[in-house]
């Protein structure tokens, strides 16, 4: 099922971890509405970047979220967040900087780049809420992930 011209429901609920574990990661109906709003916002990101945007993690069922080590209050649980990459545009840091500069509304944007690779966590606000535009950088190392304000 297409949510927008360039994003499908299948793409936003796919989880490699869930497939390996044989877990159904289907989204409940109320979450599909949130995923549709997220896909619409991702269309704006795609337009600004001028290239395809790839989702590595969108909706996560509670079981999948726990299995991948997601936060108990993760926006992925409600279909409000996607981890994205746009390699044709640039690095995750370059993508994050462009999203911020373009003024695209979001609840939270996190530059997450452990070692090589990485992604941008892009979360939208619940309908009716004002976009908080919380901008963070995740730091991975020995122990739990830590966060600093801004992009690094």
mmCIF file of C-alpha atoms in Angstrom:
data_model
loop_
_atom_site.group_PDB
_atom_site.id
_atom_site.type_symbol
_atom_site.label_atom_id
_atom_site.label_comp_id
_atom_site.label_asym_id
_atom_site.label_seq_id
_atom_site.Cartn_x
_atom_site.Cartn_y
_atom_site.Cartn_z
ATOM 1 C CA UNK A 1 0.000 0.000 0.000
ATOM 2 C CA UNK A 2 1.389 3.360 -1.055
ATOM 3 C CA UNK A 3 1.250 6.050 1.633
ATOM 4 C CA UNK A 4 2.669 8.724 -0.672
ATOM 5 C CA UNK A 5 4.200 8.826 -4.150
ATOM 6 C CA UNK A 6 7.566 7.541 -2.900
ATOM 7 C CA UNK A 7 6.904 5.755 0.399
ATOM 8 C CA UNK A 8 4.958 2.567 1.046
ATOM 9 C CA UNK A 9 3.548 1.085 4.209
ATOM 10 C CA UNK A 10 5.673 -2.034 3.631
ATOM 11 C CA UNK A 11 8.826 0.116 3.617
ATOM 12 C CA UNK A 12 7.888 1.895 6.839
ATOM 13 C CA UNK A 13 7.110 -1.303 8.774
ATOM 14 C CA UNK A 14 9.954 -3.460 7.432
ATOM 15 C CA UNK A 15 12.434 -4.692 10.026
ATOM 16 C CA UNK A 16 15.361 -6.968 9.173
ATOM 17 C CA UNK A 17 15.502 -7.970 12.845
ATOM 18 C CA UNK A 18 11.807 -8.924 12.868
ATOM 19 C CA UNK A 19 12.244 -10.987 9.682
ATOM 20 C CA UNK A 20 15.215 -12.852 11.189
ATOM 21 C CA UNK A 21 13.191 -13.547 14.357
ATOM 22 C CA UNK A 22 10.001 -14.481 12.497
ATOM 23 C CA UNK A 23 8.076 -11.640 14.168
ATOM 24 C CA UNK A 24 5.151 -9.828 12.565
ATOM 25 C CA UNK A 25 5.855 -6.097 12.630
ATOM 26 C CA UNK A 26 2.532 -4.996 11.120
ATOM 27 C CA UNK A 27 1.290 -1.610 12.260
ATOM 28 C CA UNK A 28 -2.099 -1.191 13.965
ATOM 29 C CA UNK A 29 -4.589 1.005 12.109
ATOM 30 C CA UNK A 30 -4.063 4.044 14.377
ATOM 31 C CA UNK A 31 -0.310 3.813 13.717
ATOM 32 C CA UNK A 32 -0.843 3.691 9.932
ATOM 33 C CA UNK A 33 -2.358 7.189 10.158
ATOM 34 C CA UNK A 34 0.822 8.396 11.880
ATOM 35 C CA UNK A 35 2.993 6.624 9.300
ATOM 36 C CA UNK A 36 1.053 8.387 6.548
ATOM 37 C CA UNK A 37 1.828 11.767 8.126
ATOM 38 C CA UNK A 38 5.466 10.700 8.533
ATOM 39 C CA UNK A 39 5.640 9.658 4.857
ATOM 40 C CA UNK A 40 4.224 13.037 3.827
ATOM 41 C CA UNK A 41 6.938 14.798 5.813
ATOM 42 C CA UNK A 42 9.574 12.475 4.332
ATOM 43 C CA UNK A 43 8.357 13.525 0.878
ATOM 44 C CA UNK A 44 9.299 17.077 1.853
ATOM 45 C CA UNK A 45 12.740 15.846 2.942
ATOM 46 C CA UNK A 46 13.129 14.013 -0.381
ATOM 47 C CA UNK A 47 12.155 17.135 -2.339
ATOM 48 C CA UNK A 48 14.624 19.310 -0.417
ATOM 49 C CA UNK A 49 17.451 16.795 -0.855
ATOM 50 C CA UNK A 50 16.609 16.195 -4.502
ATOM 51 C CA UNK A 51 17.216 12.447 -4.264
ATOM 52 C CA UNK A 52 15.736 9.244 -2.863
ATOM 53 C CA UNK A 53 15.465 8.822 0.896
ATOM 54 C CA UNK A 54 15.864 5.300 2.284
ATOM 55 C CA UNK A 55 14.192 4.173 5.501
ATOM 56 C CA UNK A 56 16.204 1.668 7.531
ATOM 57 C CA UNK A 57 13.774 1.633 10.472
ATOM 58 C CA UNK A 58 10.272 3.048 10.725
ATOM 59 C CA UNK A 59 7.506 1.572 12.839
ATOM 60 C CA UNK A 60 8.582 -0.901 15.523
ATOM 61 C CA UNK A 61 6.170 -3.090 17.436
ATOM 62 C CA UNK A 62 6.929 -3.222 21.174
ATOM 63 C CA UNK A 63 8.591 -6.627 20.719
ATOM 64 C CA UNK A 64 10.759 -5.411 17.832
ATOM 65 C CA UNK A 65 11.647 -2.188 19.646
ATOM 66 C CA UNK A 66 12.780 -4.148 22.691
ATOM 67 C CA UNK A 67 14.705 -6.615 20.536
ATOM 68 C CA UNK A 68 16.699 -3.903 18.758
ATOM 69 C CA UNK A 69 17.400 -2.038 22.000
ATOM 70 C CA UNK A 70 15.110 0.915 21.299
ATOM 71 C CA UNK A 71 14.092 3.353 24.010
ATOM 72 C CA UNK A 72 10.919 2.447 25.926
ATOM 73 C CA UNK A 73 9.410 5.772 24.835
ATOM 74 C CA UNK A 74 10.674 5.620 21.235
ATOM 75 C CA UNK A 75 8.670 7.527 18.634
ATOM 76 C CA UNK A 76 9.112 4.455 16.408
ATOM 77 C CA UNK A 77 6.513 2.666 18.586
ATOM 78 C CA UNK A 78 3.758 5.011 17.418
ATOM 79 C CA UNK A 79 4.873 5.474 13.821
ATOM 80 C CA UNK A 80 6.220 8.962 14.405
ATOM 81 C CA UNK A 81 9.871 8.244 13.517
ATOM 82 C CA UNK A 82 12.075 6.862 10.789
ATOM 83 C CA UNK A 83 15.806 6.309 10.572
ATOM 84 C CA UNK A 84 16.828 7.532 7.135
ATOM 85 C CA UNK A 85 19.753 7.806 4.762
ATOM 86 C CA UNK A 86 20.149 9.627 1.453
ATOM 87 C CA UNK A 87 23.539 8.500 0.113
ATOM 88 C CA UNK A 88 23.046 10.296 -3.207
ATOM 89 C CA UNK A 89 22.904 13.553 -1.236
ATOM 90 C CA UNK A 90 25.735 12.904 1.211
ATOM 91 C CA UNK A 91 26.645 11.705 4.666
ATOM 92 C CA UNK A 92 24.077 11.505 7.464
ATOM 93 C CA UNK A 93 25.557 14.707 8.913
ATOM 94 C CA UNK A 94 25.142 16.515 5.579
ATOM 95 C CA UNK A 95 21.562 15.242 5.306
ATOM 96 C CA UNK A 96 20.769 16.379 8.867
ATOM 97 C CA UNK A 97 22.260 19.828 8.242
ATOM 98 C CA UNK A 98 20.196 20.252 5.067
ATOM 99 C CA UNK A 99 16.949 19.259 6.803
ATOM 100 C CA UNK A 100 17.619 21.790 9.560
ATOM 101 C CA UNK A 101 18.630 24.544 7.131
ATOM 102 C CA UNK A 102 15.514 23.976 5.000
ATOM 103 C CA UNK A 103 13.280 24.603 8.024
ATOM 104 C CA UNK A 104 11.391 21.333 7.615
ATOM 105 C CA UNK A 105 9.206 20.852 10.698
ATOM 106 C CA UNK A 106 10.096 17.948 12.980
ATOM 107 C CA UNK A 107 9.842 16.913 16.594
ATOM 108 C CA UNK A 108 13.338 15.500 16.840
ATOM 109 C CA UNK A 109 16.312 15.059 14.533
ATOM 110 C CA UNK A 110 19.300 13.018 15.670
ATOM 111 C CA UNK A 111 22.551 12.548 13.782
ATOM 112 C CA UNK A 112 23.454 8.949 14.603
ATOM 113 C CA UNK A 113 26.724 7.829 13.069
ATOM 114 C CA UNK A 114 28.382 4.958 14.927
ATOM 115 C CA UNK A 115 31.649 4.092 13.207
ATOM 116 C CA UNK A 116 31.138 4.002 9.455
ATOM 117 C CA UNK A 117 27.696 4.484 8.011
ATOM 118 C CA UNK A 118 25.070 5.898 10.265
ATOM 119 C CA UNK A 119 21.688 7.470 9.752
ATOM 120 C CA UNK A 120 19.441 10.371 10.655
ATOM 121 C CA UNK A 121 16.623 9.766 13.134
ATOM 122 C CA UNK A 122 13.740 11.919 11.916
ATOM 123 C CA UNK A 123 10.674 12.154 14.160
ATOM 124 C CA UNK A 124 7.483 14.123 13.695
ATOM 125 C CA UNK A 125 5.168 15.513 16.332
ATOM 126 C CA UNK A 126 1.712 14.121 17.108
ATOM 127 C CA UNK A 127 -1.051 15.806 15.113
ATOM 128 C CA UNK A 128 -1.956 19.159 16.656
ATOM 129 C CA UNK A 129 1.369 19.571 18.498
ATOM 130 C CA UNK A 130 3.935 22.207 17.589
ATOM 131 C CA UNK A 131 7.168 20.837 16.053
ATOM 132 C CA UNK A 132 9.806 21.037 18.807
ATOM 133 C CA UNK A 133 12.810 20.912 16.408
ATOM 134 C CA UNK A 134 14.963 19.149 18.995
ATOM 135 C CA UNK A 135 18.384 18.633 17.345
ATOM 136 C CA UNK A 136 20.847 16.119 18.789
ATOM 137 C CA UNK A 137 23.940 14.103 18.005
ATOM 138 C CA UNK A 138 24.251 10.554 19.337
ATOM 139 C CA UNK A 139 27.612 9.347 20.636
ATOM 140 C CA UNK A 140 28.334 5.635 20.671
ATOM 141 C CA UNK A 141 31.130 4.061 22.646
ATOM 142 C CA UNK A 142 31.647 1.903 25.674
ATOM 143 C CA UNK A 143 28.390 1.931 27.601
ATOM 144 C CA UNK A 144 25.060 3.544 26.829
ATOM 145 C CA UNK A 145 24.535 6.006 24.006
ATOM 146 C CA UNK A 146 24.919 9.635 25.054
ATOM 147 C CA UNK A 147 23.504 12.716 23.340
ATOM 148 C CA UNK A 148 24.599 16.305 22.890
ATOM 149 C CA UNK A 149 22.586 19.237 21.596
ATOM 150 C CA UNK A 150 23.213 20.306 18.016
ATOM 151 C CA UNK A 151 24.847 18.582 15.072
ATOM 152 C CA UNK A 152 28.386 17.286 15.226
#
